[in-house]
Structures are given as C-alpha cells and as structure tokens.
Short mmCIF file of C-alpha atoms and ligand atoms in Angstrom, two decimals:
data_model
loop_
_atom_site.label_atom_id
_atom_site.label_comp_id
_atom_site.label_asym_id
_atom_site.label_seq_id
_atom_site.Cartn_x
_atom_site.Cartn_y
_atom_site.Cartn_z
CA MET A 1 -7.44 -16.39 16.43
CA VAL A 2 -5.61 -13.93 14.03
CA LYS A 3 -7.37 -14.23 10.62
CA VAL A 4 -5.89 -12.30 7.56
CA THR A 5 -7.88 -12.28 4.44
CA VAL A 6 -6.62 -11.34 1.03
CA CYS A 7 -8.83 -10.36 -1.78
CA GLY A 8 -7.53 -10.88 -5.20
CA ALA A 9 -5.68 -14.09 -3.91
CA ALA A 10 -5.80 -15.90 -7.26
CA GLY A 11 -3.96 -13.21 -8.84
CA GLY A 12 -0.48 -12.10 -9.93
CA ILE A 13 0.19 -10.49 -6.69
CA GLY A 14 -2.51 -12.53 -4.54
CA GLN A 15 -0.81 -15.90 -4.93
CA PRO A 16 2.77 -15.25 -4.10
CA LEU A 17 1.72 -12.90 -1.44
CA SER A 18 -0.50 -15.62 0.10
CA LEU A 19 2.52 -18.06 -0.19
CA LEU A 20 4.71 -15.51 1.80
CA LEU A 21 1.83 -14.89 4.54
CA LYS A 22 1.36 -18.85 4.90
CA GLN A 23 5.02 -18.76 6.26
CA SER A 24 4.15 -16.70 9.14
CA ASP A 25 3.59 -18.01 12.75
CA LEU A 26 1.66 -14.66 13.62
CA ILE A 27 -1.35 -16.06 11.45
CA THR A 28 -3.80 -18.73 12.52
CA HIS A 29 -6.28 -18.39 9.56
CA LEU A 30 -5.40 -17.34 5.90
CA SER A 31 -8.58 -16.66 4.16
CA LEU A 32 -8.26 -16.47 0.23
CA TYR A 33 -11.00 -14.48 -1.78
CA ASP A 34 -11.17 -14.07 -5.31
CA ILE A 35 -13.85 -13.93 -7.95
CA VAL A 36 -11.99 -16.93 -9.51
CA ASN A 37 -9.81 -19.91 -8.52
CA THR A 38 -9.68 -19.79 -5.07
CA PRO A 39 -10.58 -23.17 -4.16
CA GLY A 40 -7.46 -24.30 -6.09
CA VAL A 41 -5.15 -21.96 -4.67
CA ALA A 42 -6.22 -22.60 -1.02
CA ALA A 43 -5.93 -26.46 -1.52
CA ASP A 44 -2.55 -25.94 -2.62
CA LEU A 45 -1.26 -23.61 0.05
CA SER A 46 -3.07 -25.68 2.76
CA HIS A 47 -0.60 -28.65 2.23
CA ILE A 48 2.18 -26.47 3.37
CA ASN A 49 3.12 -27.43 7.06
CA THR A 50 2.98 -24.15 8.65
CA LYS A 51 0.49 -22.82 11.56
CA SER A 52 -2.28 -21.23 9.89
CA LYS A 53 -5.36 -22.76 8.44
CA VAL A 54 -6.05 -21.70 4.69
CA THR A 55 -9.59 -21.39 3.35
CA GLY A 56 -10.66 -20.49 -0.13
CA HIS A 57 -13.78 -18.20 -0.90
CA VAL A 58 -15.11 -17.51 -4.45
CA GLY A 59 -17.59 -14.94 -5.76
CA ALA A 60 -19.67 -12.30 -3.94
CA ALA A 61 -21.98 -14.66 -2.23
CA GLN A 62 -18.86 -16.03 -0.33
CA LEU A 63 -17.29 -12.74 0.70
CA GLU A 64 -19.15 -12.30 3.94
CA GLU A 65 -17.49 -15.78 5.20
CA ALA A 66 -14.11 -14.75 3.91
CA ILE A 67 -13.81 -11.45 5.42
CA LYS A 68 -15.69 -12.06 8.41
CA ASP A 69 -13.57 -10.84 11.75
CA SER A 70 -10.34 -10.46 10.03
CA ALA A 71 -7.55 -8.74 11.87
CA VAL A 72 -5.93 -7.82 8.64
CA VAL A 73 -7.39 -7.60 5.07
CA VAL A 74 -5.00 -7.02 2.31
CA ILE A 75 -6.50 -5.76 -1.13
CA PRO A 76 -4.41 -6.72 -4.27
CA ALA A 77 -7.63 -7.11 -6.38
CA GLY A 78 -8.19 -5.42 -9.57
CA VAL A 79 -6.70 -4.93 -13.11
CA PRO A 80 -3.16 -4.17 -13.46
CA ARG A 81 -1.59 -1.78 -16.14
CA LYS A 82 -0.57 -2.63 -19.72
CA PRO A 83 2.33 -0.36 -21.43
CA GLY A 84 1.02 3.14 -22.21
CA MET A 85 -1.41 3.31 -19.23
CA THR A 86 -1.06 5.35 -16.06
CA ARG A 87 -2.21 4.13 -12.80
CA ASP A 88 -5.02 6.52 -13.05
CA ASP A 89 -6.27 4.61 -16.23
CA LEU A 90 -7.06 1.82 -13.74
CA PHE A 91 -9.63 3.90 -11.77
CA LYS A 92 -12.58 3.24 -13.89
CA ILE A 93 -12.60 -0.58 -13.11
CA ASN A 94 -10.71 -0.66 -9.87
CA ALA A 95 -12.69 1.93 -8.12
CA GLY A 96 -15.88 -0.18 -7.94
CA ILE A 97 -13.80 -3.42 -7.06
CA VAL A 98 -12.08 -1.68 -4.05
CA ARG A 99 -15.52 0.15 -2.98
CA ASP A 100 -17.22 -3.16 -2.79
CA LEU A 101 -14.71 -5.09 -0.94
CA ALA A 102 -14.44 -2.05 1.62
CA VAL A 103 -17.95 -2.16 2.16
CA ALA A 104 -17.94 -5.84 3.09
CA ALA A 105 -15.05 -5.23 5.42
CA ALA A 106 -16.92 -2.22 6.94
CA LYS A 107 -19.79 -4.86 7.50
CA PHE A 108 -17.97 -7.80 8.66
CA ALA A 109 -14.52 -6.74 9.79
CA PRO A 110 -14.74 -3.19 10.89
CA LYS A 111 -11.73 -3.24 13.05
CA ALA A 112 -9.39 -4.69 10.50
CA PHE A 113 -6.27 -3.20 9.33
CA MET A 114 -6.97 -2.48 5.76
CA CYS A 115 -3.94 -2.65 3.46
CA ILE A 116 -4.69 -1.29 0.11
CA ILE A 117 -2.52 -2.18 -2.92
CA SER A 118 -4.83 -1.92 -5.82
CA ASN A 119 -4.23 0.84 -8.01
CA PRO A 120 -4.56 3.77 -8.29
CA VAL A 121 -3.44 3.76 -4.43
CA ASN A 122 -3.61 7.70 -4.37
CA SER A 123 -7.36 7.26 -5.09
CA THR A 124 -8.24 3.67 -3.59
CA VAL A 125 -7.47 4.73 0.13
CA PRO A 126 -9.71 7.56 0.14
CA ILE A 127 -12.51 5.23 -1.25
CA VAL A 128 -11.94 3.07 1.69
CA THR A 129 -11.92 5.93 3.90
CA GLU A 130 -15.35 7.28 2.49
CA VAL A 131 -16.92 3.76 2.71
CA PHE A 132 -15.92 3.36 6.45
CA LYS A 133 -17.41 6.84 7.22
CA GLN A 134 -20.53 5.87 5.61
CA PHE A 135 -20.82 2.79 8.02
CA ASN A 136 -19.57 4.61 10.89
CA VAL A 137 -16.64 2.59 11.55
CA TYR A 138 -14.07 4.94 10.20
CA ASP A 139 -10.57 5.03 12.06
CA PRO A 140 -7.81 6.67 10.18
CA LYS A 141 -5.39 4.76 11.93
CA ARG A 142 -6.31 1.40 10.50
CA ILE A 143 -6.27 2.11 6.84
CA PHE A 144 -3.02 2.05 4.81
CA GLY A 145 -2.10 2.43 1.23
CA VAL A 146 0.78 0.12 0.72
CA THR A 147 3.74 1.93 -0.79
CA THR A 148 6.20 -0.46 0.42
CA LEU A 149 7.49 -1.58 -2.93
CA ASP A 150 8.78 2.07 -3.72
CA ILE A 151 10.79 1.65 -0.36
CA VAL A 152 11.98 -1.78 -1.72
CA ARG A 153 12.82 -0.57 -5.16
CA ALA A 154 14.59 2.73 -3.57
CA SER A 155 16.99 0.51 -1.48
CA THR A 156 17.79 -1.77 -4.30
CA PHE A 157 18.70 1.02 -6.78
CA VAL A 158 20.32 3.33 -4.43
CA SER A 159 22.45 0.33 -3.05
CA GLU A 160 23.55 -0.31 -6.35
CA LEU A 161 24.94 3.18 -6.78
CA ILE A 162 26.61 4.01 -3.28
CA GLY A 163 27.64 0.18 -2.82
CA ALA A 164 25.57 -0.54 0.44
CA GLU A 165 23.81 -3.41 1.49
CA ALA A 166 20.43 -3.14 -0.14
CA SER A 167 18.52 -5.21 2.54
CA SER A 168 19.41 -2.97 5.51
CA LEU A 169 19.70 0.39 3.54
CA ARG A 170 16.62 2.57 4.63
CA VAL A 171 15.51 5.21 1.76
CA PRO A 172 12.50 7.09 2.91
CA VAL A 173 10.07 7.62 0.07
CA VAL A 174 7.12 9.68 0.85
CA GLY A 175 4.26 11.29 -0.81
CA GLY A 176 1.92 9.15 -3.08
CA HIS A 177 2.24 5.94 -5.48
CA SER A 178 2.47 7.04 -8.86
CA GLY A 179 5.12 8.85 -11.13
CA VAL A 180 5.83 12.30 -9.88
CA THR A 181 3.97 11.90 -6.56
CA ILE A 182 6.61 9.14 -5.55
CA LEU A 183 9.19 11.40 -3.56
CA PRO A 184 12.37 9.61 -2.63
CA LEU A 185 14.33 11.56 0.06
CA LEU A 186 17.73 10.71 -1.01
CA SER A 187 19.48 13.58 0.79
CA GLN A 188 18.86 11.77 4.25
CA VAL A 189 20.50 8.73 3.08
CA ALA A 190 24.27 8.49 4.18
CA GLY A 191 26.50 7.96 1.27
CA THR A 192 24.15 9.76 -1.50
CA ASP A 193 26.45 12.92 -0.77
CA LYS A 194 29.00 11.01 -3.08
CA LEU A 195 26.56 11.29 -5.76
CA THR A 196 26.56 13.82 -8.55
CA GLN A 197 23.57 15.82 -9.40
CA GLU A 198 23.00 13.79 -12.53
CA GLN A 199 23.19 10.58 -10.91
CA LEU A 200 20.74 11.79 -8.23
CA GLU A 201 18.04 12.89 -10.63
CA LYS A 202 18.63 9.67 -12.65
CA VAL A 203 17.88 7.49 -9.60
CA THR A 204 15.11 9.46 -8.21
CA ASN A 205 13.36 9.34 -11.75
CA ARG A 206 14.12 5.37 -11.87
CA ILE A 207 12.44 5.25 -8.39
CA GLN A 208 9.44 7.31 -9.37
CA PHE A 209 8.90 5.16 -12.71
CA GLY A 210 10.12 1.72 -11.37
CA GLY A 211 6.77 0.51 -12.11
CA ASP A 212 6.97 1.20 -15.59
CA GLU A 213 10.10 -0.58 -15.78
CA VAL A 214 8.46 -3.69 -15.05
CA VAL A 215 5.27 -2.98 -17.03
CA LYS A 216 7.33 -2.62 -20.16
CA ALA A 217 9.36 -5.62 -19.39
CA LYS A 218 6.31 -7.69 -19.22
CA ASP A 219 5.11 -6.25 -22.29
CA GLY A 220 1.19 -6.64 -21.91
CA ALA A 221 1.24 -9.32 -19.23
CA GLY A 222 0.86 -7.20 -16.39
CA SER A 223 2.91 -5.16 -13.86
CA ALA A 224 4.95 -6.13 -10.72
CA THR A 225 3.84 -8.95 -8.90
CA LEU A 226 6.59 -10.81 -7.11
CA SER A 227 8.52 -7.70 -6.04
CA MET A 228 4.87 -6.46 -4.79
CA ALA A 229 4.35 -9.67 -3.14
CA PHE A 230 7.45 -9.57 -1.08
CA ALA A 231 6.64 -5.69 -0.23
CA GLY A 232 3.06 -6.47 0.64
CA ALA A 233 3.95 -9.27 2.74
CA ARG A 234 6.64 -7.32 4.46
CA PHE A 235 4.13 -4.57 5.05
CA ALA A 236 1.04 -6.84 6.32
CA LEU A 237 3.51 -8.74 8.53
CA ASN A 238 5.07 -5.71 10.23
CA VAL A 239 1.37 -4.57 11.00
CA LEU A 240 0.77 -7.80 12.77
CA GLU A 241 4.21 -7.76 14.36
CA ALA A 242 3.25 -4.37 15.93
CA SER A 243 -0.33 -5.22 16.64
CA VAL A 244 -0.46 -8.82 17.40
CA LYS A 245 2.97 -9.19 19.15
CA GLY A 246 3.16 -5.75 20.51
CA THR A 247 6.75 -5.19 19.14
CA SER A 248 7.79 -1.67 19.50
CA ASN A 249 9.82 0.72 16.82
CA ILE A 250 8.57 -0.68 13.68
CA VAL A 251 8.76 2.09 11.13
CA GLU A 252 7.19 1.80 7.68
CA CYS A 253 6.38 4.75 5.11
CA THR A 254 2.83 4.15 4.24
CA TYR A 255 -0.05 6.40 2.45
CA VAL A 256 -2.41 7.38 5.34
CA HIS A 257 -4.85 9.99 6.19
CA LEU A 258 -2.88 12.39 8.24
CA ASP A 259 -5.78 12.68 10.92
CA ALA A 260 -4.37 9.25 11.94
CA ASP A 261 -2.00 11.33 14.09
CA GLN A 262 -2.70 14.89 13.81
CA ALA A 263 -0.10 16.19 16.25
CA GLY A 264 2.62 14.03 14.45
CA ALA A 265 1.42 15.09 11.07
CA LYS A 266 1.87 18.74 11.84
CA GLU A 267 5.45 18.84 10.42
CA THR A 268 4.17 17.27 7.29
CA LYS A 269 1.49 19.70 6.73
CA SER A 270 4.07 22.58 7.43
CA VAL A 271 6.18 21.21 4.41
CA VAL A 272 3.29 19.96 1.98
CA GLY A 273 0.51 22.41 3.00
CA ASP A 274 -2.89 21.30 3.46
CA ILE A 275 -3.35 17.96 2.17
CA ASP A 276 -5.36 14.97 3.46
CA TYR A 277 -3.18 12.10 2.44
CA PHE A 278 0.44 11.71 2.22
CA SER A 279 2.79 8.76 2.53
CA VAL A 280 4.94 9.20 5.70
CA PRO A 281 7.05 7.52 8.02
CA VAL A 282 4.71 5.71 10.61
CA GLU A 283 5.79 3.92 13.64
CA LEU A 284 3.13 1.03 14.01
CA GLY A 285 1.56 -0.03 17.10
CA PRO A 286 -1.35 -1.96 18.54
CA ASN A 287 -3.98 0.09 16.90
CA GLY A 288 -2.34 0.52 13.64
CA VAL A 289 -0.77 4.13 13.35
CA GLN A 290 0.83 4.88 16.62
CA LYS A 291 2.74 7.98 15.52
CA ILE A 292 3.50 9.75 12.14
CA LEU A 293 7.20 10.71 12.22
CA PRO A 294 8.69 13.78 10.73
CA ILE A 295 9.47 13.63 7.04
CA GLY A 296 12.66 15.70 7.81
CA GLN A 297 14.85 17.95 6.02
CA LEU A 298 14.49 18.17 2.04
CA SER A 299 17.13 19.45 -0.38
CA ALA A 300 16.38 22.36 -2.67
CA TYR A 301 15.94 19.59 -5.39
CA GLU A 302 13.49 17.47 -3.16
CA LYS A 303 11.47 20.63 -2.62
CA LYS A 304 11.09 21.17 -6.60
CA LEU A 305 9.87 17.58 -6.83
CA PHE A 306 7.32 18.29 -3.94
CA ASP A 307 6.03 21.20 -5.90
CA ALA A 308 5.36 19.00 -8.73
CA ALA A 309 3.61 16.20 -6.74
CA ILE A 310 1.32 18.47 -4.54
CA PRO A 311 -1.51 19.29 -7.35
CA GLU A 312 -1.44 15.71 -8.94
CA LEU A 313 -1.88 14.12 -5.56
CA LYS A 314 -4.64 16.53 -4.51
CA GLY A 315 -6.57 15.54 -7.60
CA ASN A 316 -6.09 11.92 -7.16
CA ILE A 317 -7.40 12.29 -3.54
CA THR A 318 -10.58 14.39 -4.69
CA LYS A 319 -11.37 11.79 -7.41
CA GLY A 320 -11.27 8.72 -4.97
CA SER A 321 -13.41 10.63 -2.37
CA ALA A 322 -15.87 11.95 -4.70
CA PHE A 323 -16.44 8.50 -6.13
CA ILE A 324 -18.12 7.66 -2.74
CA THR A 325 -19.50 10.99 -1.61
CA GLU A 326 -20.88 11.82 -5.02
CA GLY A 327 -21.94 8.42 -5.88
CA ALA A 328 -24.95 6.39 -5.26
CA LYS A 329 -25.69 5.67 -1.40
CA LEU A 330 -24.07 2.49 -0.25
P1 NAD B 1 -4.04 -9.65 -11.67
O1 NAD B 1 -4.86 -9.33 -12.78
O2 NAD B 1 -2.91 -10.65 -11.86
O3 NAD B 1 -4.92 -10.12 -10.27
C1 NAD B 1 -5.94 -9.55 -10.00
C2 NAD B 1 -6.84 -10.53 -9.22
O4 NAD B 1 -7.89 -9.84 -8.73
C3 NAD B 1 -7.46 -11.52 -10.05
O5 NAD B 1 -7.31 -12.77 -9.85
C4 NAD B 1 -8.94 -11.27 -10.42
O6 NAD B 1 -9.84 -12.11 -10.61
C5 NAD B 1 -9.18 -10.46 -8.98
N1 NAD B 1 -10.32 -9.71 -8.89
C6 NAD B 1 -10.89 -8.77 -9.85
N2 NAD B 1 -11.99 -8.35 -9.26
C7 NAD B 1 -12.02 -8.80 -8.19
C8 NAD B 1 -13.17 -8.59 -7.23
N3 NAD B 1 -14.17 -7.92 -7.39
N4 NAD B 1 -13.24 -9.17 -5.88
C9 NAD B 1 -11.93 -9.82 -5.50
N5 NAD B 1 -10.86 -10.17 -6.45
C10 NAD B 1 -11.22 -9.48 -7.99
O7 NAD B 1 -3.43 -8.25 -10.98
P2 NAD B 1 -2.11 -8.17 -10.35
O8 NAD B 1 -1.05 -7.90 -11.23
O9 NAD B 1 -2.06 -8.98 -9.06
O10 NAD B 1 -2.32 -6.61 -9.72
C11 NAD B 1 -3.46 -6.30 -8.52
C12 NAD B 1 -3.62 -4.89 -8.40
O11 NAD B 1 -2.47 -4.40 -7.82
C13 NAD B 1 -3.35 -3.83 -9.72
O12 NAD B 1 -4.55 -2.79 -9.72
C14 NAD B 1 -2.20 -3.47 -9.93
O13 NAD B 1 -2.08 -2.07 -10.26
C15 NAD B 1 -1.89 -3.32 -8.12
N6 NAD B 1 -0.51 -3.18 -7.80
C16 NAD B 1 -0.18 -2.10 -6.89
C17 NAD B 1 1.04 -2.15 -6.52
C18 NAD B 1 1.54 -1.14 -5.25
O14 NAD B 1 2.79 -0.79 -5.04
N7 NAD B 1 0.64 -0.77 -4.62
C19 NAD B 1 2.14 -2.76 -7.11
C20 NAD B 1 1.75 -3.76 -7.99
C21 NAD B 1 0.60 -4.07 -8.78
C1 LMR B 2 4.33 -0.61 -9.17
O1 LMR B 2 4.64 0.33 -8.85
O2 LMR B 2 4.88 -1.77 -9.79
C2 LMR B 2 2.72 -0.84 -9.46
O3 LMR B 2 2.14 0.22 -8.82
C3 LMR B 2 2.05 -1.28 -10.38
C4 LMR B 2 2.22 -0.44 -11.70
O4 LMR B 2 1.29 -0.26 -12.22
O5 LMR B 2 3.20 0.04 -11.97
#
C-alpha cells in the first residue's frame, strides 16, 4: 500500500495537486485532509478511473485516520499572501497549522516523507524538524521544503531569454524560498553566457520575486496555486519514484537540514558557512535524501547574492525552530 496524504486538500493548491496525484499509478490510497470541504473534493476525484482509492477527512477529529501510515504527507495547508505581504507575515497563522499537522504525522506516520509547501517554508520546515525531534522520530533525510516552483519558474523565464526548451532546461536554484534567499545559479546554465549582466540581474530578480508577480496579478485572491500544484506533484512523485520504485539518479533542489547528508553538505557549508538548512541539489533514494550534491561554482555576482541571503535565512530558521523549542510542551 502506498498512501499519500494531502493536508489542505480543499485549497487553491490542494485541489489541483490532488488531481495531479490521482493520475499516478504509484499511489494506491490518496487521503485528502482539510478543515473544510474534503468530502466533496474526495467524492469528485474518486470518480476518476485511476488506480488509487480516494478518501476525504475533515476536521481535527479525523486527522489521525487521514494521516495514519502515510508514505508521503504533502502540506499545502494555511493562508496565502495578499499584495503587500511578505511570506514571513504568514508565520503567525501558518506556524501553528504546520505544527499541529507535524504532531499528527510524528504520532501516526513517523516514517512519512514530509513535503512542506506552506509558507514561510524557510521557517515551517524547522518547525516540522523540531516537532519530530520532540517525538523522537526525527530523520532529516525525510523532511523536505518544497522549492520546486522556483526551479520551474527559473527554467521558464531563462528559456524565454536564451531560446531553449523550457521543460528540459535545468536551472539550479538553491538557498531558501523567499525573495533574496532564493538563489538561482544561472552561471551554471549553458547558453546564459550570451546574456548581458543587466539581463542576468533582471531574470534573477524575476525568479526571486516570481511569487509576488502572481500575488499582484491575483489582486487579493491569493498566490500561486496551479503552478504550485504542478511543482508539488512533480516533487512528491519524484520522492515516490525514488523510494517506491527505486529509480536512481533523480535529483531535485529542495530545502533540507544539512545533517541529512553531512559528508555531502561539506561543500555547501564551505561556501555558505555554518547554516542548518539550505535548498541544495539532492539525489533522492529509497530513504529520502540519498546524497546532497555540490552547489558548484558561483560567479562573482552570485557570491554577492549569497551574502545578502544568508543573514535573512538564518533569522527565518531561528524563528521557526524557536517556535517549538521555546513554545509550550507538545
Ligand atoms: P488556500 O487558502 O487556497 O488553501 C489553504 C487550505 O488550507 C484551505 O483549504 C484551508 O481550509 C486549509 N487549512 C487551513 N487550516 C488548516 C488546518 N489546520 N489543517 C488542514 N488544512 C487547513 O491557500 P493556497 O493558495 O492553497 O496556499 C496554501 C499555502 O501554500 C500558503 O501558505 C501559501 O503561501 C503556500 N505556497 C507555497 C508555495 C511554495 O513554493 N512552497 C507556493 C505557493 C503557495
Ligand atoms: C510562491 O513562490 O509563489 C509562493 O511562495 C507563494 C507566495 O506567497 O508568493
């Protein structure tokens, strides 16, 4: 049995993400959890003639049954931004939501691969880590911040400039998932040497603030949902492809605790200094993080971007961790 639970399944991301997951043969049970509307979403999806059984669970009393024995828990639960807000402004509401879902996962699905979408990702992932530590079930190889949308955006925006095929253009994006902490490594992409410094800076800024572009266009009706569902499904299905099917050489950039592969993370730490979490290229395997791969050579411009990112990222990490370590006992 391969059970995948989506927490926040009735939301703007949750619904299309669940639809995309319903198309996968790797999943036998798709469990949809939210505080509203999941019976309807589940009834609707359950009519699709693909392999997985779909169940809907609504409200905290049904959380145990929703999450129990899941192989993967994907969390897009919580509030999205409105124009003028930063992702950190969501912390007040989303930190508690993610904490409560992490507690349920630690109790009822401690071996699940945790894929965290809820913002601010830079802080919500440390929250999940600290919850799992308190329940003595922590394994840094199994907890992921989903930054795939940054990768998806980067390949779209850069391919428009250099004339490459977007779907096959791999653009590494490392760091965190908010503004200046998003670090596209364009110097590593063949064809970007044709771009002027001005073009490089413009497209870098567009990747870093791509989320704001959508928030502004939606004008109060939320943030990216459809592109996020695409990116979230790609990430969760790659985790399953590597773990359930044992397919090798699957690499995704994802925000992890660097203890997930201390030897592999040495190169990253030699560049960024002592930081606990960073989005890095990760080879996925049967147990989650198989290997942290090098972030590679940086241009002088990218080094400057790193200098701006690290203090903000460290602050976000401390804030997330402290929410649990200095909070009430769970
Ligand atoms: P949304 O408001 O459309 O949906 C959120 C869903 O979460 C709602 O259905 C709501 O009922 C549910 N929810 C609220 N509290 C819950 C709880 N305690 N348990 C379970 N479900 C709960 O929002 P959205 O547009 O789907 O965005 C969700 C989150 O994803 C936001 O925090 C947003 O910032 C984030 N996001 C992250 C990325 C990324 O790249 N990581 C991209 C886009 C959005
Ligand atoms: C994104 O990058 O689109 C998400 O993090 C949502 C947001 O708030 O921008």
